[in-house]
């Protein structure tokens, strides 16, 4: 049996933390409503499953450090970025009860993240290597664009609603604002790994358990993600428990959509 390394310790940390995030996301999802809440809270739920799968793959690599296991770790690392970003798009949907944001921008942002997810999976699956290829780099470019657009929409929506914000909306905005710098660092870590030759951001050095690379990974990726999700879950729970929280039922959505149509058509 192989020895448990520093990198394996990080996987154990994720196995401890992400079940709590998974349960919290399920709690908020249920309170929001399974049908409507799926557009919002399925993303942190999915991210938790991906991180748990990646951690299990890392622990499997203790005794089976094959190329397939390494690629599985790499895929889980990459595809987790999409649900991480879309969790904040979902929070904007929950804030924007009166549909201030036109539907197309949010749909476009979601589509970009999904395309990035597909490109990343195909890029890793077809290259049979942990070296980022063109498709992986394209996926990272889309993720960076999703971050910029999401934060721009959040700033615009806050400005539009600032004079009439409900308590639950303020809490969700605060969750997004506090998470933004940590999310940016998380993306910078992946971007440096994809677009530069810096050894300490290389997935290859990480898989080889280079001590400095693993520390950089812990500080710029794992902890940043955990902090982002903890902030999102804390403010998410606080928002849905607020006395003025408006549950986005299908009926409420239909009424808001009716108001959007000209002349009540």
mmCIF file of C-alpha atoms in Angstrom:
data_model
loop_
_atom_site.group_PDB
_atom_site.id
_atom_site.type_symbol
_atom_site.label_atom_id
_atom_site.label_comp_id
_atom_site.label_asym_id
_atom_site.label_seq_id
_atom_site.Cartn_x
_atom_site.Cartn_y
_atom_site.Cartn_z
ATOM 1 C CA UNK A 1 0.000 0.000 0.000
ATOM 2 C CA UNK A 2 1.348 3.409 -0.954
ATOM 3 C CA UNK A 3 2.030 6.151 1.565
ATOM 4 C CA UNK A 4 -0.506 8.948 2.143
ATOM 5 C CA UNK A 5 1.009 12.182 0.824
ATOM 6 C CA UNK A 6 0.397 15.899 1.271
ATOM 7 C CA UNK A 7 -1.818 15.846 -1.850
ATOM 8 C CA UNK A 8 -3.836 12.963 -0.422
ATOM 9 C CA UNK A 9 -4.384 15.007 2.735
ATOM 10 C CA UNK A 10 -5.999 17.737 0.608
ATOM 11 C CA UNK A 11 -8.292 15.110 -0.930
ATOM 12 C CA UNK A 12 -9.270 14.005 2.580
ATOM 13 C CA UNK A 13 -10.003 17.654 3.472
ATOM 14 C CA UNK A 14 -12.367 17.864 0.490
ATOM 15 C CA UNK A 15 -14.025 14.591 1.498
ATOM 16 C CA UNK A 16 -14.708 16.156 4.896
ATOM 17 C CA UNK A 17 -15.908 19.591 3.735
ATOM 18 C CA UNK A 18 -17.901 18.984 0.555
ATOM 19 C CA UNK A 19 -20.516 16.636 2.075
ATOM 20 C CA UNK A 20 -21.588 19.580 4.267
ATOM 21 C CA UNK A 21 -21.811 21.831 1.192
ATOM 22 C CA UNK A 22 -23.798 19.115 -0.600
ATOM 23 C CA UNK A 23 -26.278 18.844 2.278
ATOM 24 C CA UNK A 24 -26.580 22.640 2.566
ATOM 25 C CA UNK A 25 -27.274 22.978 -1.161
ATOM 26 C CA UNK A 26 -29.958 20.276 -0.913
ATOM 27 C CA UNK A 27 -31.552 22.095 2.036
ATOM 28 C CA UNK A 28 -31.675 25.409 0.172
ATOM 29 C CA UNK A 29 -32.844 23.670 -3.004
ATOM 30 C CA UNK A 30 -35.732 22.034 -1.147
ATOM 31 C CA UNK A 31 -36.763 25.287 0.557
ATOM 32 C CA UNK A 32 -36.589 27.159 -2.756
ATOM 33 C CA UNK A 33 -38.621 24.459 -4.511
ATOM 34 C CA UNK A 34 -37.287 21.424 -6.350
ATOM 35 C CA UNK A 35 -38.573 22.547 -9.769
ATOM 36 C CA UNK A 36 -37.625 26.218 -9.773
ATOM 37 C CA UNK A 37 -34.663 25.761 -7.450
ATOM 38 C CA UNK A 38 -33.051 23.358 -9.910
ATOM 39 C CA UNK A 39 -32.000 26.362 -12.005
ATOM 40 C CA UNK A 40 -30.058 27.696 -9.027
ATOM 41 C CA UNK A 41 -28.937 25.191 -6.439
ATOM 42 C CA UNK A 42 -28.198 22.145 -8.598
ATOM 43 C CA UNK A 43 -24.832 23.733 -9.407
ATOM 44 C CA UNK A 44 -23.266 23.718 -5.908
ATOM 45 C CA UNK A 45 -24.779 20.254 -5.477
ATOM 46 C CA UNK A 46 -23.091 19.109 -8.710
ATOM 47 C CA UNK A 47 -19.797 20.763 -7.752
ATOM 48 C CA UNK A 48 -19.833 18.878 -4.448
ATOM 49 C CA UNK A 49 -20.311 15.557 -6.258
ATOM 50 C CA UNK A 50 -17.476 16.366 -8.673
ATOM 51 C CA UNK A 51 -15.088 17.316 -5.874
ATOM 52 C CA UNK A 52 -15.961 14.170 -3.939
ATOM 53 C CA UNK A 53 -15.347 12.081 -7.065
ATOM 54 C CA UNK A 54 -12.016 13.829 -7.681
ATOM 55 C CA UNK A 55 -10.955 13.266 -4.075
ATOM 56 C CA UNK A 56 -11.833 9.577 -4.296
ATOM 57 C CA UNK A 57 -9.819 9.312 -7.533
ATOM 58 C CA UNK A 58 -6.865 10.974 -5.782
ATOM 59 C CA UNK A 59 -7.008 8.442 -2.951
ATOM 60 C CA UNK A 60 -7.293 5.600 -5.468
ATOM 61 C CA UNK A 61 -4.052 6.878 -7.031
ATOM 62 C CA UNK A 62 -2.208 5.950 -3.827
ATOM 63 C CA UNK A 63 -2.220 2.330 -5.013
ATOM 64 C CA UNK A 64 -3.074 2.802 -8.699
ATOM 65 C CA UNK A 65 -1.347 5.833 -10.197
ATOM 66 C CA UNK A 66 -2.223 4.885 -13.768
ATOM 67 C CA UNK A 67 -2.742 7.341 -16.612
ATOM 68 C CA UNK A 68 -6.509 6.765 -16.534
ATOM 69 C CA UNK A 69 -6.680 7.659 -12.850
ATOM 70 C CA UNK A 70 -4.574 10.789 -13.431
ATOM 71 C CA UNK A 71 -6.841 11.865 -16.286
ATOM 72 C CA UNK A 72 -9.887 11.266 -14.059
ATOM 73 C CA UNK A 73 -8.349 13.610 -11.459
ATOM 74 C CA UNK A 74 -7.603 16.187 -14.171
ATOM 75 C CA UNK A 75 -11.152 15.993 -15.604
ATOM 76 C CA UNK A 76 -12.744 16.448 -12.165
ATOM 77 C CA UNK A 77 -10.462 19.404 -11.512
ATOM 78 C CA UNK A 78 -11.400 21.100 -14.786
ATOM 79 C CA UNK A 79 -15.136 20.459 -15.008
ATOM 80 C CA UNK A 80 -15.747 21.691 -11.468
ATOM 81 C CA UNK A 81 -15.214 25.270 -12.647
ATOM 82 C CA UNK A 82 -18.458 25.299 -14.661
ATOM 83 C CA UNK A 83 -20.872 24.529 -11.785
ATOM 84 C CA UNK A 84 -18.819 26.791 -9.501
ATOM 85 C CA UNK A 85 -19.445 29.747 -11.823
ATOM 86 C CA UNK A 86 -23.051 28.818 -12.575
ATOM 87 C CA UNK A 87 -23.863 28.772 -8.860
ATOM 88 C CA UNK A 88 -23.521 32.570 -8.942
ATOM 89 C CA UNK A 89 -25.568 32.867 -12.121
ATOM 90 C CA UNK A 90 -28.245 30.938 -10.233
ATOM 91 C CA UNK A 91 -28.054 33.342 -7.300
ATOM 92 C CA UNK A 92 -28.648 36.228 -9.713
ATOM 93 C CA UNK A 93 -31.766 34.445 -10.977
ATOM 94 C CA UNK A 94 -33.040 34.219 -7.409
ATOM 95 C CA UNK A 95 -32.342 37.903 -6.764
ATOM 96 C CA UNK A 96 -33.935 39.057 -10.017
ATOM 97 C CA UNK A 97 -37.529 38.268 -9.089
ATOM 98 C CA UNK A 98 -38.917 41.024 -11.308
ATOM 99 C CA UNK A 99 -36.826 39.962 -14.314
ATOM 100 C CA UNK A 100 -34.745 43.120 -14.618
ATOM 101 C CA UNK A 101 -32.130 41.108 -16.488
ATOM 102 C CA UNK A 102 -33.250 40.209 -20.012
ATOM 103 C CA UNK A 103 -33.411 36.400 -20.317
ATOM 104 C CA UNK A 104 -30.899 36.152 -23.162
ATOM 105 C CA UNK A 105 -27.761 37.332 -21.277
ATOM 106 C CA UNK A 106 -28.192 34.777 -18.501
ATOM 107 C CA UNK A 107 -29.014 32.059 -21.025
ATOM 108 C CA UNK A 108 -25.890 33.021 -22.992
ATOM 109 C CA UNK A 109 -23.698 32.897 -19.889
ATOM 110 C CA UNK A 110 -25.069 29.455 -18.996
ATOM 111 C CA UNK A 111 -24.507 28.243 -22.556
ATOM 112 C CA UNK A 112 -20.916 29.537 -22.530
ATOM 113 C CA UNK A 113 -20.194 27.667 -19.314
ATOM 114 C CA UNK A 114 -21.713 24.473 -20.697
ATOM 115 C CA UNK A 115 -19.721 24.765 -23.934
ATOM 116 C CA UNK A 116 -16.600 25.291 -21.839
ATOM 117 C CA UNK A 117 -17.457 22.186 -19.857
ATOM 118 C CA UNK A 118 -17.882 20.108 -23.038
ATOM 119 C CA UNK A 119 -14.687 21.458 -24.616
ATOM 120 C CA UNK A 120 -12.746 20.687 -21.462
ATOM 121 C CA UNK A 121 -13.999 17.103 -21.249
ATOM 122 C CA UNK A 122 -13.389 16.455 -24.960
ATOM 123 C CA UNK A 123 -9.967 18.109 -24.796
ATOM 124 C CA UNK A 124 -8.791 15.923 -21.941
ATOM 125 C CA UNK A 125 -10.419 12.733 -23.270
ATOM 126 C CA UNK A 126 -8.932 13.008 -26.756
ATOM 127 C CA UNK A 127 -5.446 14.188 -25.815
ATOM 128 C CA UNK A 128 -4.718 11.287 -23.409
ATOM 129 C CA UNK A 129 -2.347 13.606 -21.559
ATOM 130 C CA UNK A 130 -2.416 16.006 -18.651
ATOM 131 C CA UNK A 131 -0.874 18.779 -20.759
ATOM 132 C CA UNK A 132 -3.529 21.405 -21.607
ATOM 133 C CA UNK A 133 -4.394 21.403 -25.315
ATOM 134 C CA UNK A 134 -6.239 23.893 -27.514
ATOM 135 C CA UNK A 135 -9.694 22.725 -26.451
ATOM 136 C CA UNK A 136 -8.786 22.920 -22.772
ATOM 137 C CA UNK A 137 -7.410 26.426 -23.239
ATOM 138 C CA UNK A 138 -10.559 27.442 -25.124
ATOM 139 C CA UNK A 139 -12.649 26.097 -22.247
ATOM 140 C CA UNK A 140 -10.641 28.176 -19.776
ATOM 141 C CA UNK A 141 -11.155 31.258 -21.942
ATOM 142 C CA UNK A 142 -14.920 30.717 -21.824
ATOM 143 C CA UNK A 143 -14.843 30.296 -18.046
ATOM 144 C CA UNK A 144 -12.959 33.580 -17.649
ATOM 145 C CA UNK A 145 -15.495 35.308 -19.891
ATOM 146 C CA UNK A 146 -18.367 33.836 -17.840
ATOM 147 C CA UNK A 147 -16.826 35.257 -14.660
ATOM 148 C CA UNK A 148 -16.445 38.756 -16.130
ATOM 149 C CA UNK A 149 -19.978 38.794 -17.581
ATOM 150 C CA UNK A 150 -21.532 37.404 -14.392
ATOM 151 C CA UNK A 151 -19.877 40.026 -12.199
ATOM 152 C CA UNK A 152 -20.833 42.791 -14.642
ATOM 153 C CA UNK A 153 -24.467 41.639 -14.592
ATOM 154 C CA UNK A 154 -24.373 41.461 -10.778
ATOM 155 C CA UNK A 155 -23.058 45.035 -10.538
ATOM 156 C CA UNK A 156 -25.672 46.302 -13.006
ATOM 157 C CA UNK A 157 -28.494 44.490 -11.213
ATOM 158 C CA UNK A 158 -27.403 45.839 -7.830
ATOM 159 C CA UNK A 159 -27.396 49.382 -9.240
ATOM 160 C CA UNK A 160 -30.848 48.832 -10.777
ATOM 161 C CA UNK A 161 -32.396 47.440 -7.583
ATOM 162 C CA UNK A 162 -30.388 49.355 -4.972
ATOM 163 C CA UNK A 163 -33.305 51.566 -3.888
ATOM 164 C CA UNK A 164 -35.760 48.702 -3.452
ATOM 165 C CA UNK A 165 -33.745 45.720 -2.269
ATOM 166 C CA UNK A 166 -35.391 43.208 0.025
ATOM 167 C CA UNK A 167 -33.419 41.744 2.905
ATOM 168 C CA UNK A 168 -32.969 38.360 1.213
ATOM 169 C CA UNK A 169 -31.718 40.029 -1.971
ATOM 170 C CA UNK A 170 -29.122 42.007 -0.006
ATOM 171 C CA UNK A 171 -27.864 38.793 1.556
ATOM 172 C CA UNK A 172 -27.485 37.092 -1.815
ATOM 173 C CA UNK A 173 -25.723 40.141 -3.268
ATOM 174 C CA UNK A 174 -23.380 40.141 -0.277
ATOM 175 C CA UNK A 175 -22.679 36.459 -0.832
ATOM 176 C CA UNK A 176 -21.729 37.138 -4.460
ATOM 177 C CA UNK A 177 -19.607 40.183 -3.583
ATOM 178 C CA UNK A 178 -17.665 38.413 -0.819
ATOM 179 C CA UNK A 179 -17.079 35.364 -3.003
ATOM 180 C CA UNK A 180 -15.915 37.320 -6.074
ATOM 181 C CA UNK A 181 -12.230 37.836 -5.103
ATOM 182 C CA UNK A 182 -11.797 34.207 -4.010
ATOM 183 C CA UNK A 183 -13.457 33.011 -7.210
ATOM 184 C CA UNK A 184 -11.118 35.224 -9.240
ATOM 185 C CA UNK A 185 -8.036 33.745 -7.551
ATOM 186 C CA UNK A 186 -9.402 30.263 -8.289
ATOM 187 C CA UNK A 187 -9.732 31.122 -11.978
ATOM 188 C CA UNK A 188 -6.297 32.765 -12.105
ATOM 189 C CA UNK A 189 -4.779 29.552 -10.770
ATOM 190 C CA UNK A 190 -6.339 27.495 -13.572
ATOM 191 C CA UNK A 191 -5.544 30.111 -16.207
ATOM 192 C CA UNK A 192 -1.872 30.177 -15.242
ATOM 193 C CA UNK A 193 -1.798 26.402 -15.494
ATOM 194 C CA UNK A 194 -3.390 26.425 -18.953
ATOM 195 C CA UNK A 195 -1.733 29.446 -20.550
ATOM 196 C CA UNK A 196 1.743 29.559 -19.009
ATOM 197 C CA UNK A 197 4.658 27.219 -18.430
ATOM 198 C CA UNK A 198 5.043 28.030 -14.743
ATOM 199 C CA UNK A 199 5.842 24.703 -13.141
ATOM 200 C CA UNK A 200 3.975 25.297 -9.903
ATOM 201 C CA UNK A 201 0.674 25.754 -11.756
ATOM 202 C CA UNK A 202 1.159 22.667 -13.905
ATOM 203 C CA UNK A 203 -1.240 19.792 -13.374
ATOM 204 C CA UNK A 204 1.667 17.454 -14.127
ATOM 205 C CA UNK A 205 3.662 18.793 -11.169
ATOM 206 C CA UNK A 206 0.561 18.492 -9.019
ATOM 207 C CA UNK A 207 -0.033 14.877 -10.022
ATOM 208 C CA UNK A 208 3.641 14.149 -9.297
ATOM 209 C CA UNK A 209 3.090 15.536 -5.770
ATOM 210 C CA UNK A 210 5.617 18.352 -6.083
ATOM 211 C CA UNK A 211 5.428 19.905 -2.594
ATOM 212 C CA UNK A 212 5.397 23.561 -3.680
ATOM 213 C CA UNK A 213 2.892 22.900 -6.473
ATOM 214 C CA UNK A 214 0.566 21.126 -4.051
ATOM 215 C CA UNK A 215 0.778 24.074 -1.630
ATOM 216 C CA UNK A 216 -0.062 26.511 -4.418
ATOM 217 C CA UNK A 217 -2.956 24.251 -5.411
ATOM 218 C CA UNK A 218 -4.226 24.171 -1.830
ATOM 219 C CA UNK A 219 -4.021 27.942 -1.343
ATOM 220 C CA UNK A 220 -5.197 29.120 -4.772
ATOM 221 C CA UNK A 221 -7.664 26.414 -5.756
ATOM 222 C CA UNK A 222 -8.990 24.157 -3.004
ATOM 223 C CA UNK A 223 -9.304 26.715 -0.205
ATOM 224 C CA UNK A 224 -10.651 29.351 -2.602
ATOM 225 C CA UNK A 225 -13.397 27.001 -3.767
ATOM 226 C CA UNK A 226 -14.265 25.977 -0.251
ATOM 227 C CA UNK A 227 -14.443 29.606 0.903
ATOM 228 C CA UNK A 228 -16.614 30.525 -2.112
ATOM 229 C CA UNK A 229 -19.050 27.709 -1.480
ATOM 230 C CA UNK A 230 -19.191 28.243 2.284
ATOM 231 C CA UNK A 231 -19.989 31.934 1.719
ATOM 232 C CA UNK A 232 -22.630 31.048 -0.898
ATOM 233 C CA UNK A 233 -24.244 28.443 1.350
ATOM 234 C CA UNK A 234 -24.222 30.626 4.482
ATOM 235 C CA UNK A 235 -25.821 33.567 2.719
ATOM 236 C CA UNK A 236 -28.086 31.242 0.730
ATOM 237 C CA UNK A 237 -29.476 29.677 3.909
ATOM 238 C CA UNK A 238 -29.782 33.124 5.523
ATOM 239 C CA UNK A 239 -31.654 34.440 2.457
ATOM 240 C CA UNK A 240 -34.246 31.672 2.264
ATOM 241 C CA UNK A 241 -34.883 31.951 6.005
ATOM 242 C CA UNK A 242 -35.410 35.730 5.764
ATOM 243 C CA UNK A 243 -38.954 36.883 6.543
ATOM 244 C CA UNK A 244 -39.266 38.684 3.193
ATOM 245 C CA UNK A 245 -37.993 35.791 1.067
ATOM 246 C CA UNK A 246 -40.178 35.295 -2.000
ATOM 247 C CA UNK A 247 -40.233 31.673 -3.066
ATOM 248 C CA UNK A 248 -39.890 31.610 -6.874
ATOM 249 C CA UNK A 249 -42.790 29.247 -7.554
ATOM 250 C CA UNK A 250 -43.838 28.502 -11.155
ATOM 251 C CA UNK A 251 -46.892 30.728 -10.578
ATOM 252 C CA UNK A 252 -44.711 33.670 -9.548
ATOM 253 C CA UNK A 253 -42.512 33.142 -12.600
ATOM 254 C CA UNK A 254 -45.538 33.021 -14.902
ATOM 255 C CA UNK A 255 -46.848 36.284 -13.424
ATOM 256 C CA UNK A 256 -43.494 38.006 -13.867
ATOM 257 C CA UNK A 257 -43.199 36.711 -17.428
ATOM 258 C CA UNK A 258 -46.693 38.059 -18.140
ATOM 259 C CA UNK A 259 -45.638 41.476 -16.899
ATOM 260 C CA UNK A 260 -42.636 41.381 -19.216
ATOM 261 C CA UNK A 261 -44.801 40.996 -22.333
ATOM 262 C CA UNK A 262 -45.961 44.226 -23.999
ATOM 263 C CA UNK A 263 -49.668 45.038 -23.665
ATOM 264 C CA UNK A 264 -50.137 41.987 -21.454
ATOM 265 C CA UNK A 265 -49.925 39.649 -24.495
#
